[in-house]
Short mmCIF file of C-alpha atoms in Angstrom, two decimals:
data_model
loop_
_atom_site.label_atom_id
_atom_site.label_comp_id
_atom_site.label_asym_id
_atom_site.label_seq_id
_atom_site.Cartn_x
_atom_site.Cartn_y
_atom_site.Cartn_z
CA UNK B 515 110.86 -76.81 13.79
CA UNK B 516 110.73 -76.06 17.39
CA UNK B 517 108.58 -78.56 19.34
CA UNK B 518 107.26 -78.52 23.31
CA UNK B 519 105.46 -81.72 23.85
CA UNK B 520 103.06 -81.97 27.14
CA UNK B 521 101.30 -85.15 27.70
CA UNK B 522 98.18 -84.21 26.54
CA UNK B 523 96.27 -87.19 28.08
CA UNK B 524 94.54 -86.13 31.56
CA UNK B 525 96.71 -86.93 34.73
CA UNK B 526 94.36 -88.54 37.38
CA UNK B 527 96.50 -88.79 41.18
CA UNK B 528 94.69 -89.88 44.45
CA UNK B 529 95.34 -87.68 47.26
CA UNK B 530 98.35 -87.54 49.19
CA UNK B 531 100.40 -89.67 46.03
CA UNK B 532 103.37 -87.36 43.85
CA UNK B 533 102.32 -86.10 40.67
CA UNK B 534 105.04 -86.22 38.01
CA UNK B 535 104.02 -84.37 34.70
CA UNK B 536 106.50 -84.05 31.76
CA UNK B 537 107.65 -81.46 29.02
CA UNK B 538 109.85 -82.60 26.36
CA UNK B 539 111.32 -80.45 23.57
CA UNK B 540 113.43 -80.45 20.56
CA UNK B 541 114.97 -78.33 18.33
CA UNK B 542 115.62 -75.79 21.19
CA UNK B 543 118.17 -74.53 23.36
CA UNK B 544 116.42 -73.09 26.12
CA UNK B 545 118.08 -70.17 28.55
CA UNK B 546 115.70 -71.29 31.34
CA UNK B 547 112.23 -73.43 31.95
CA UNK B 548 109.53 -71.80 33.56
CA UNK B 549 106.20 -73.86 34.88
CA UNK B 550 102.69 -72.29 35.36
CA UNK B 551 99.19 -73.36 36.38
CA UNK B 552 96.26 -72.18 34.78
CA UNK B 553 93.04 -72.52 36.03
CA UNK B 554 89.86 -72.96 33.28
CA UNK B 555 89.05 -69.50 32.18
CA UNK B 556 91.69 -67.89 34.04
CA UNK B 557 95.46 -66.76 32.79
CA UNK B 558 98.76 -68.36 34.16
CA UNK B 559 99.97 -68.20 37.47
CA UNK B 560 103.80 -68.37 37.37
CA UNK B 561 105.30 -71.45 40.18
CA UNK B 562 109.25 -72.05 39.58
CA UNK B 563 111.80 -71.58 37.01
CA UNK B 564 114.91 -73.87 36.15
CA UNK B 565 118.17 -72.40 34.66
CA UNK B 566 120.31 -74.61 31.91
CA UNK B 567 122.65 -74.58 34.32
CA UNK B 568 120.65 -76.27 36.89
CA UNK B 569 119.52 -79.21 37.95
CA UNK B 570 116.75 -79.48 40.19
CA UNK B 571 114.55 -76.59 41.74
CA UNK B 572 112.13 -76.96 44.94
CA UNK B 573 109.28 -74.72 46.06
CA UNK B 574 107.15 -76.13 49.53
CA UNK B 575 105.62 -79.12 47.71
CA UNK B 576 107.13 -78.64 43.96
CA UNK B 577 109.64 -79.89 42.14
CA UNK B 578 111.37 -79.25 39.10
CA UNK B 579 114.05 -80.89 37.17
CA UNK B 580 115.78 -79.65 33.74
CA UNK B 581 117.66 -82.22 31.99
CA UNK B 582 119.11 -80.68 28.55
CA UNK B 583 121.23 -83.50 27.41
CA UNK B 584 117.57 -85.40 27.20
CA UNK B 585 115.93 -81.86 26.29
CA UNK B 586 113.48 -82.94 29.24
CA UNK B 587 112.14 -81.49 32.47
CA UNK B 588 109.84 -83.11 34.98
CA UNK B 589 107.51 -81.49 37.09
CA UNK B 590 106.86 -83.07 40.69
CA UNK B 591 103.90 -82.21 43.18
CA UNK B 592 104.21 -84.27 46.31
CA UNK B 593 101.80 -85.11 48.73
CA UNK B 594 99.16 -83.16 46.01
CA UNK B 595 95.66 -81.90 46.78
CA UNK B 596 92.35 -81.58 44.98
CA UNK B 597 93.26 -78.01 45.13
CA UNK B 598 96.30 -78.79 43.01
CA UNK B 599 93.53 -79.46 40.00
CA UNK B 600 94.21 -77.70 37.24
CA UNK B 601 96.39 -77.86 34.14
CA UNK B 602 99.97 -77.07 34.11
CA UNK B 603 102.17 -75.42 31.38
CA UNK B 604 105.88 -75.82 30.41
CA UNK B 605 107.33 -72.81 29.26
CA UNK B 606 110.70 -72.30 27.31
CA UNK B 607 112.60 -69.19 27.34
CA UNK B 608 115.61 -67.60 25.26
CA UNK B 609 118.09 -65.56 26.52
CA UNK B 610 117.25 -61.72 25.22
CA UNK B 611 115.63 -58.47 26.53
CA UNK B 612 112.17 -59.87 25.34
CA UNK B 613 112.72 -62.41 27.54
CA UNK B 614 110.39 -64.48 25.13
CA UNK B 615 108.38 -67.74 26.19
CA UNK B 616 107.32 -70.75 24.09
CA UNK B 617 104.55 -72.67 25.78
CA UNK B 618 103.79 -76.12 25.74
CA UNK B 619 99.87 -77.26 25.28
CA UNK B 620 99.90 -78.32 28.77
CA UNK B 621 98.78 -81.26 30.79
CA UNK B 622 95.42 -81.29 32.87
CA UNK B 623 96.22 -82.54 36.72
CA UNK B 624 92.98 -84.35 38.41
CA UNK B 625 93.41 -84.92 41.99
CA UNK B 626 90.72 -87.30 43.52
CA UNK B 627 90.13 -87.92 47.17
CA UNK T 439 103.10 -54.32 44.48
CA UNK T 440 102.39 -54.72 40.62
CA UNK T 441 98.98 -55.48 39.04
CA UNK T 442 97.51 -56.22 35.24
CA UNK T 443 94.52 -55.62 34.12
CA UNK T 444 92.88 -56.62 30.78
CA UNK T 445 89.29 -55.85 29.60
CA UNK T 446 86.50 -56.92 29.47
CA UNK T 447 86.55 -60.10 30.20
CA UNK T 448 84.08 -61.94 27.87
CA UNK T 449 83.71 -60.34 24.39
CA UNK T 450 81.26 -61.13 20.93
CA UNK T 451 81.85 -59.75 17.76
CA UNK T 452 80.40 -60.17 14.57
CA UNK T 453 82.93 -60.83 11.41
CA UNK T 454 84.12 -57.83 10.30
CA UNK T 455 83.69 -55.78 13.04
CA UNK T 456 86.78 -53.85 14.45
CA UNK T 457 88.22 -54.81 17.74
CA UNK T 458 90.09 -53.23 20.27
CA UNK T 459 91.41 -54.83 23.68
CA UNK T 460 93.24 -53.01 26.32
CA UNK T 461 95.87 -54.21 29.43
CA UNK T 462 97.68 -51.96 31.72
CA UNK T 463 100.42 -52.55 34.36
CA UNK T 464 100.80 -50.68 37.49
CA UNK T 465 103.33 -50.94 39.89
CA UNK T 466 106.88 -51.20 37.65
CA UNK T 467 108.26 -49.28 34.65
CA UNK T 468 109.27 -49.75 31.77
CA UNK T 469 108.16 -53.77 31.35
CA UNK T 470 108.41 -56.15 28.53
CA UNK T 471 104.60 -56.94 27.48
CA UNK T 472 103.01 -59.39 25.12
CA UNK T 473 100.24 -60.38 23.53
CA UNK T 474 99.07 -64.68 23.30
CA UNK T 475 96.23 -66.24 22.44
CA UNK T 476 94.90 -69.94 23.62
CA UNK T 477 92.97 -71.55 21.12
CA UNK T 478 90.70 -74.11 22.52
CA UNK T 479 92.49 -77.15 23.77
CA UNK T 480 96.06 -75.67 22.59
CA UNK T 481 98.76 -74.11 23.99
CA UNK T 482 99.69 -70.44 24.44
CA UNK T 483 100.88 -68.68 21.15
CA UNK T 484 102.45 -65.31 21.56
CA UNK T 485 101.53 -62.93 19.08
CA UNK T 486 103.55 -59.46 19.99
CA UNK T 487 105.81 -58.46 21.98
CA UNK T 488 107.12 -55.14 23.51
CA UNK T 489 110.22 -53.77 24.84
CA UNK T 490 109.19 -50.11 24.23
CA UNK T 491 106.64 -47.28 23.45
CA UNK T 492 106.02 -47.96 20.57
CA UNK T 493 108.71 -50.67 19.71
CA UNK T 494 106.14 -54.08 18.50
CA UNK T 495 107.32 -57.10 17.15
CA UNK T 496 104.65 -59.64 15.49
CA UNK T 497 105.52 -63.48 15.99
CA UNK T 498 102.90 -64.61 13.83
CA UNK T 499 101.30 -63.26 10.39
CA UNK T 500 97.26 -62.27 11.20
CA UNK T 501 94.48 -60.24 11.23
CA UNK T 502 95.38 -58.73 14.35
CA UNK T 503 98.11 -55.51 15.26
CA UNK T 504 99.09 -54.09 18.74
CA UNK T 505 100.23 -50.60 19.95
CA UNK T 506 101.87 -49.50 22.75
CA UNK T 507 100.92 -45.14 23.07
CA UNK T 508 102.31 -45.40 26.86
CA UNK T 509 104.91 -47.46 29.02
CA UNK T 510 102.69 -49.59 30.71
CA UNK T 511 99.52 -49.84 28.47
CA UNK T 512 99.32 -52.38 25.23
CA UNK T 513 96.79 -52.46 22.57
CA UNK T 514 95.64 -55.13 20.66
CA UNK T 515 93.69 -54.44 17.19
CA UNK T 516 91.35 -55.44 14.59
CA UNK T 517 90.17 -53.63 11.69
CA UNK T 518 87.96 -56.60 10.83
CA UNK T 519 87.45 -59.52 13.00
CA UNK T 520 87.34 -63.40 11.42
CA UNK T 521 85.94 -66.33 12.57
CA UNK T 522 89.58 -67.69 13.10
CA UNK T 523 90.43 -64.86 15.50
CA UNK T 524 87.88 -66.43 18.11
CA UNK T 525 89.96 -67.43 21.38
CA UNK T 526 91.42 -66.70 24.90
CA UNK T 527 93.49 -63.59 24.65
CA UNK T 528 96.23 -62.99 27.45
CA UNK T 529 97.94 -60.09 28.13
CA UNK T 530 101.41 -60.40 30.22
CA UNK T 531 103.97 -58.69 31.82
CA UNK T 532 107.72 -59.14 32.41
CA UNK T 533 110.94 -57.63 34.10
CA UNK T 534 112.50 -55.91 31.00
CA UNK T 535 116.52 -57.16 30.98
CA UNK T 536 115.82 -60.24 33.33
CA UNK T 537 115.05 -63.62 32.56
CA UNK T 538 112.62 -63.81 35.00
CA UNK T 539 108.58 -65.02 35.32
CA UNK T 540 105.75 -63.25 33.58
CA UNK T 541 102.38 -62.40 34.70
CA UNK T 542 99.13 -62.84 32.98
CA UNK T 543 96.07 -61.14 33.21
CA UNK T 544 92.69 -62.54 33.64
CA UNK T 545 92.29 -62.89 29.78
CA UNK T 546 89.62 -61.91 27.52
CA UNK T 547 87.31 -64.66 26.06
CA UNK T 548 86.50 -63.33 22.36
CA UNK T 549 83.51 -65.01 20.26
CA UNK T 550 83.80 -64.04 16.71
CA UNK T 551 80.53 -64.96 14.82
#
């Protein structure tokens, strides 16, 4: 069956360091890879997407990379923020008008001072 | 510029009660909407999907059925609530025909007890 794994384990980051977070996946061909943040008690807020076709996407501070030959991508804040708190979802999507996405469970970002 | 809303925000419900939530898009035409639900501590699981009035499709057997009576208004149903059906409900919206980001509302919080 199709599987998004999100490392479920709290990520804690001192100020100014990267954060790396990772989404791995299996028994999928994803069109495209989509990240989010969601605040608690709040819905998703949309931040990049990554094509099969590409490598590496950047956003101000963000950075995504899509690897399908390891069926991974990696999801980098740089110089991150306490304001960057939250938890942050992987999101798979198939090719189609639905335009469907499979979520991961998501990984909980704590950044300290 | 477009905008979802979803109400109410917090919701409790005895079992067996009937339940009826409502999300509306303004701003674009003719989207692709969906239904998910967050369980506690899990991941987002999308539970309909729709590409048209009145065109549904169900990802997941349940309780639970949506409708779609105008372009840019979705439904989701009850006719009698269970305990299981307690979560975070999220209503979304995407580009119909692109493989682009979706947008989430603000979510409803439903208590079944």
């Amino acid at each position: 069956s199709q599987k998004i794994e999100q490392n479920s384990e709290a990520l804690n980051i001192q100020e100014g360091k990267t954060a790396t977070l990772t989404c791995n996946y299996t028994n999928y061909s994803p069109a495209y890879l989509q990240w989010y943040r969601q605040d608690p008690g709040r819905g998703p807020v949309f931040l990049l997407l990554i094509r099969e076709n590409e490598k590496e996407k950047r956003k101000e501070r963000l950075k995504v990379t899509f690897d399908t030959t390891l069926k991974q991508s990696l999801f980098h804040i740089t110089a991150s923020q306490p304001a960057d708190s939250a938890t942050y979802l992987c999101a798979l999507g198939e090719t189609g008008t639905a335009s469907k996405l499979t979520f991961g469970t998501g990984t909980r970002l704590q950044v300290t001072l | 510029s477009q905008t979802i809303h979803q109400w109410p925000a917090t919701l409790v419900q005895p079992v067996g009660s009937p339940l009826s939530l409502e999300c509306t898009v303004e701003g674009t035409s003719n989207p692709n909407l969906y239904w998910y639900r967050q369980a506690a501590g899990r991941g987002l699981q999308l539970l309909f999907y729709s590409v048209g009035i009145g065109q549904i499709s169900s990802e997941v057997p349940q309780n639970l059925s949506a409708s779609r009576p105008q372009d840019r208004q979705f439904i989701l149903s009850s006719k009698k609530l269970l305990l299981s059906d307690s979560g975070f409900y999220l209503c979304a919206w995407s580009v119909r025909g692109v493989n682009t980001e979706a947008f989430f509302g603000q979510g409803t919080r439903l208590t079944v007890v």
